[in-house]
CSV table of C-alpha atoms in Angstrom, one decimal:
chain,number,residue,atom,x,y,z
A,133,MET,CA,0.0,0.0,0.0
A,134,TYR,CA,1.1,3.5,-0.7
A,135,SER,CA,1.0,6.7,1.5
A,136,GLY,CA,-2.4,8.1,2.1
A,137,ALA,CA,-0.9,11.5,1.3
A,138,MET,CA,-0.6,10.4,-2.4
A,139,SER,CA,-3.6,11.1,-4.6
A,140,THR,CA,-5.6,8.2,-6.0
A,141,PRO,CA,-4.2,8.6,-9.5
A,142,GLU,CA,-0.6,8.7,-8.1
A,143,ARG,CA,-1.3,5.5,-6.0
A,144,LEU,CA,-2.7,3.8,-9.1
A,145,ILE,CA,0.3,4.8,-11.3
A,146,SER,CA,2.8,3.8,-8.6
A,147,ALA,CA,1.1,0.4,-8.1
A,148,THR,CA,1.0,-0.2,-11.9
A,149,ARG,CA,4.7,0.7,-12.2
A,150,ASP,CA,5.7,-1.8,-9.5
A,151,LEU,CA,3.5,-4.6,-10.9
A,152,LEU,CA,4.7,-4.0,-14.5
A,153,TRP,CA,8.3,-4.3,-13.3
A,154,GLU,CA,7.6,-7.5,-11.3
A,155,ARG,CA,4.9,-9.3,-13.3
A,156,GLY,CA,4.8,-7.7,-16.8
A,157,TYR,CA,1.8,-6.4,-18.6
A,158,VAL,CA,-0.2,-9.6,-18.7
A,159,GLY,CA,0.4,-10.4,-15.1
A,160,THR,CA,-0.7,-6.9,-14.0
A,161,SER,CA,-4.4,-7.3,-13.6
A,162,PRO,CA,-6.7,-4.4,-12.7
A,163,LYS,CA,-7.6,-6.2,-9.5
A,164,ALA,CA,-4.0,-6.4,-8.5
A,165,ILE,CA,-3.5,-2.7,-9.3
A,166,GLN,CA,-6.5,-1.7,-7.2
A,167,ARG,CA,-5.5,-3.9,-4.3
A,168,LEU,CA,-1.9,-2.6,-4.2
A,169,ALA,CA,-3.0,1.0,-4.7
A,170,GLY,CA,-5.8,0.7,-2.1
A,171,ALA,CA,-8.3,2.0,-4.6
A,172,GLY,CA,-11.6,0.7,-5.8
A,173,GLN,CA,-12.7,-0.2,-9.3
A,174,GLY,CA,-14.7,2.9,-9.5
A,175,SER,CA,-11.8,5.1,-8.6
A,176,MET,CA,-9.5,3.4,-11.2
A,177,TYR,CA,-12.0,3.9,-14.0
A,178,HIS,CA,-12.8,7.4,-12.9
A,179,HIS,CA,-9.2,8.4,-13.4
A,180,PHE,CA,-8.2,6.1,-16.3
A,181,SER,CA,-10.1,4.7,-19.2
A,182,GLY,CA,-8.7,1.2,-18.6
A,183,LYS,CA,-5.6,-0.8,-18.0
A,184,PRO,CA,-3.9,0.3,-21.3
A,185,ALA,CA,-4.2,4.0,-20.3
A,186,LEU,CA,-3.0,3.3,-16.8
A,187,ALA,CA,-0.1,1.2,-18.1
A,188,LEU,CA,0.9,4.0,-20.5
A,189,ALA,CA,0.9,6.6,-17.6
A,190,ALA,CA,3.0,4.2,-15.5
A,191,ILE,CA,5.5,3.5,-18.3
A,192,ARG,CA,5.9,7.2,-19.0
A,193,ARG,CA,6.6,7.8,-15.4
A,194,THR,CA,9.1,5.0,-15.2
A,195,ALA,CA,10.8,6.3,-18.4
A,196,ASP,CA,10.9,9.9,-17.1
A,197,GLU,CA,12.4,8.7,-13.8
A,198,MET,CA,15.1,6.7,-15.6
A,199,ARG,CA,15.9,9.7,-17.8
A,200,GLY,CA,16.1,12.1,-14.8
A,201,THR,CA,18.4,9.7,-12.9
A,202,ALA,CA,20.7,9.3,-15.9
A,203,GLU,CA,20.7,13.0,-16.7
A,204,SER,CA,21.7,14.0,-13.1
A,205,VAL,CA,24.8,11.7,-13.4
A,206,LEU,CA,25.7,12.5,-17.0
A,207,ASP,CA,25.3,16.2,-16.4
A,208,GLY,CA,27.5,16.1,-13.3
A,209,PRO,CA,31.1,17.3,-12.9
A,210,GLY,CA,34.2,15.7,-14.4
A,211,THR,CA,35.6,14.5,-17.6
A,212,ALA,CA,33.6,12.5,-20.1
A,213,TYR,CA,35.2,9.3,-18.8
A,214,GLU,CA,34.4,10.2,-15.2
A,215,ARG,CA,30.7,11.0,-16.1
A,216,ILE,CA,30.3,7.7,-18.0
A,217,ALA,CA,32.0,5.9,-15.1
A,218,ALA,CA,29.6,7.6,-12.6
A,219,TYR,CA,26.7,6.5,-14.8
A,220,LEU,CA,27.9,2.9,-15.0
A,221,LEU,CA,28.9,2.7,-11.3
A,222,ARG,CA,25.8,4.5,-9.8
A,223,GLU,CA,23.9,2.6,-7.2
A,224,ARG,CA,21.2,0.3,-8.7
A,225,ASP,CA,19.1,-2.6,-7.6
A,226,VAL,CA,20.9,-4.9,-10.1
A,227,LEU,CA,19.1,-8.1,-9.2
A,228,ARG,CA,15.7,-6.4,-9.8
A,229,GLY,CA,16.7,-5.3,-13.3
A,230,CYS,CA,16.0,-2.1,-15.2
A,231,PRO,CA,12.4,-1.1,-15.1
A,232,VAL,CA,12.6,0.3,-18.6
A,233,GLY,CA,14.8,-2.5,-20.0
A,234,ARG,CA,12.5,-5.1,-18.6
A,235,LEU,CA,9.6,-3.6,-20.6
A,236,THR,CA,11.5,-4.4,-23.9
A,237,MET,CA,11.2,-8.1,-23.1
A,238,ASP,CA,7.4,-7.8,-22.5
A,239,PRO,CA,5.7,-9.0,-25.7
A,240,GLU,CA,2.5,-7.1,-24.9
A,241,VAL,CA,4.4,-3.8,-24.5
A,242,THR,CA,6.6,-4.3,-27.6
A,243,ALA,CA,3.6,-5.3,-29.7
A,244,ASP,CA,1.8,-2.0,-28.8
A,245,GLU,CA,3.3,1.0,-30.5
A,246,THR,CA,1.7,3.4,-27.9
A,247,LEU,CA,3.1,1.5,-24.9
A,248,ARG,CA,6.5,0.9,-26.6
A,249,ALA,CA,7.0,4.6,-27.5
A,250,PRO,CA,8.2,5.9,-24.1
A,251,VAL,CA,10.6,3.0,-23.9
A,252,ASP,CA,12.0,3.6,-27.3
A,253,GLU,CA,12.2,7.4,-26.8
A,254,THR,CA,14.1,6.9,-23.5
A,255,LEU,CA,16.6,4.5,-24.8
A,256,ASP,CA,17.1,6.7,-27.9
A,257,TRP,CA,17.6,9.7,-25.7
A,258,LEU,CA,20.2,7.8,-23.5
A,259,ARG,CA,22.2,6.6,-26.6
A,260,GLY,CA,22.1,10.2,-28.0
A,261,ARG,CA,23.2,11.7,-24.7
A,262,LEU,CA,26.0,9.2,-24.3
A,263,THR,CA,27.1,9.7,-28.0
A,264,GLY,CA,27.6,13.4,-27.2
A,265,ILE,CA,29.6,12.7,-24.1
A,266,VAL,CA,31.8,10.1,-26.0
A,267,ALA,CA,32.4,12.6,-28.8
A,268,GLU,CA,33.3,15.3,-26.3
A,269,GLY,CA,35.7,12.9,-24.5
A,270,THR,CA,37.5,11.7,-27.7
A,271,ALA,CA,37.9,15.2,-28.9
A,272,GLY,CA,39.0,16.6,-25.5
A,273,GLY,CA,41.2,13.7,-24.3
A,274,GLY,CA,38.9,12.4,-21.6
A,275,LEU,CA,38.4,9.0,-23.4
A,276,ARG,CA,40.6,6.7,-25.4
A,277,PRO,CA,41.2,8.3,-28.8
A,278,GLY,CA,39.6,6.9,-31.9
A,279,LEU,CA,36.4,5.7,-30.4
A,280,ASP,CA,33.3,5.7,-32.6
A,281,ALA,CA,30.9,7.9,-30.5
A,282,SER,CA,27.6,6.3,-31.6
A,283,ALA,CA,28.9,2.7,-31.4
A,284,THR,CA,30.5,3.3,-28.0
A,285,ALA,CA,27.3,4.9,-26.7
A,286,ALA,CA,25.4,1.8,-27.9
A,287,ALA,CA,27.9,-0.4,-26.1
A,288,VAL,CA,27.5,1.5,-22.8
A,289,VAL,CA,23.7,1.0,-23.0
A,290,ALA,CA,24.1,-2.7,-24.0
A,291,THR,CA,26.5,-3.3,-21.2
A,292,VAL,CA,24.1,-1.9,-18.6
A,293,GLN,CA,21.1,-3.8,-20.0
A,294,GLY,CA,23.1,-7.0,-20.6
A,295,GLY,CA,24.6,-6.7,-17.1
A,296,TYR,CA,21.2,-6.7,-15.6
A,297,VAL,CA,20.3,-9.9,-17.5
A,298,LEU,CA,23.5,-11.6,-16.4
A,299,ALA,CA,23.1,-10.6,-12.8
A,300,ARG,CA,19.5,-11.9,-12.7
A,301,ALA,CA,20.5,-15.1,-14.4
A,302,THR,CA,23.3,-15.8,-11.8
A,303,GLY,CA,21.5,-14.3,-8.8
A,304,SER,CA,24.5,-12.1,-8.1
A,305,PRO,CA,25.4,-8.5,-8.9
A,306,ALA,CA,29.0,-9.7,-9.6
A,307,ALA,CA,28.2,-10.3,-13.3
A,308,PHE,CA,26.9,-6.7,-13.7
A,309,ASP,CA,30.0,-5.4,-11.9
A,310,ALA,CA,32.3,-7.4,-14.1
A,311,ALA,CA,30.7,-6.1,-17.3
A,312,VAL,CA,30.8,-2.5,-16.1
A,313,HIS,CA,34.5,-2.7,-15.0
A,314,GLY,CA,35.4,-4.4,-18.2
A,315,LEU,CA,33.8,-1.7,-20.3
A,316,LEU,CA,35.5,1.1,-18.2
A,317,ALA,CA,38.9,-0.6,-18.8
A,318,LEU,CA,38.3,-0.5,-22.5
A,319,LEU,CA,37.2,3.2,-22.5
A,320,ALA,CA,39.9,4.5,-20.2
A,321,PRO,CA,42.6,6.8,-21.6
A,322,ASP,CA,46.1,5.8,-20.7
A,323,ASP,CA,46.2,8.0,-17.6
A,324,HIS,CA,43.1,6.1,-16.1
A,325,ARG,CA,44.4,2.6,-16.9
A,326,THR,CA,45.5,0.3,-14.2
A,327,PRO,CA,48.5,-2.0,-14.8
A,328,GLU,CA,46.3,-5.1,-15.1
A,329,ALA,CA,43.8,-3.3,-17.4
């Protein structure tokens, strides 16, 4: 249950976000949403036309939150390498997985253009933002010279998303950590490399 200080629509969106992350679209029933949100059927349908509209609001909220978190780290201080490292090393609930990335594996979400749009837009934004940082880093000396900015940005996103999958498969965050540290060793300019890297 969520705080009574939250409005009913907020509780419904929060409940849907949590259920989508844990159960996927098919496993997120209106009754489960209502039960978790502490809201009745009438309240749910008063604020949302149905499960698809509520799921879209929840997916948008999840995507916006992911973007805000990434932006706060990527816009932080430091060189391009340090900002990418801060993004890769930031605290995450690795075993729970990425709430946006998990949606890409949900056949109901990927089959619905409207539900998929916020996921696509967020991942496109992230690749674009990272492309700019990599280009800045290769031009200004903060990253290993000669990197293809777009391909490297895609590799950063793939490492994070693949790291989540590996961690969940093994039941240990060690697989995620190994992927991240391996990528950082590949990206590091000579002055950031450790002797064993």
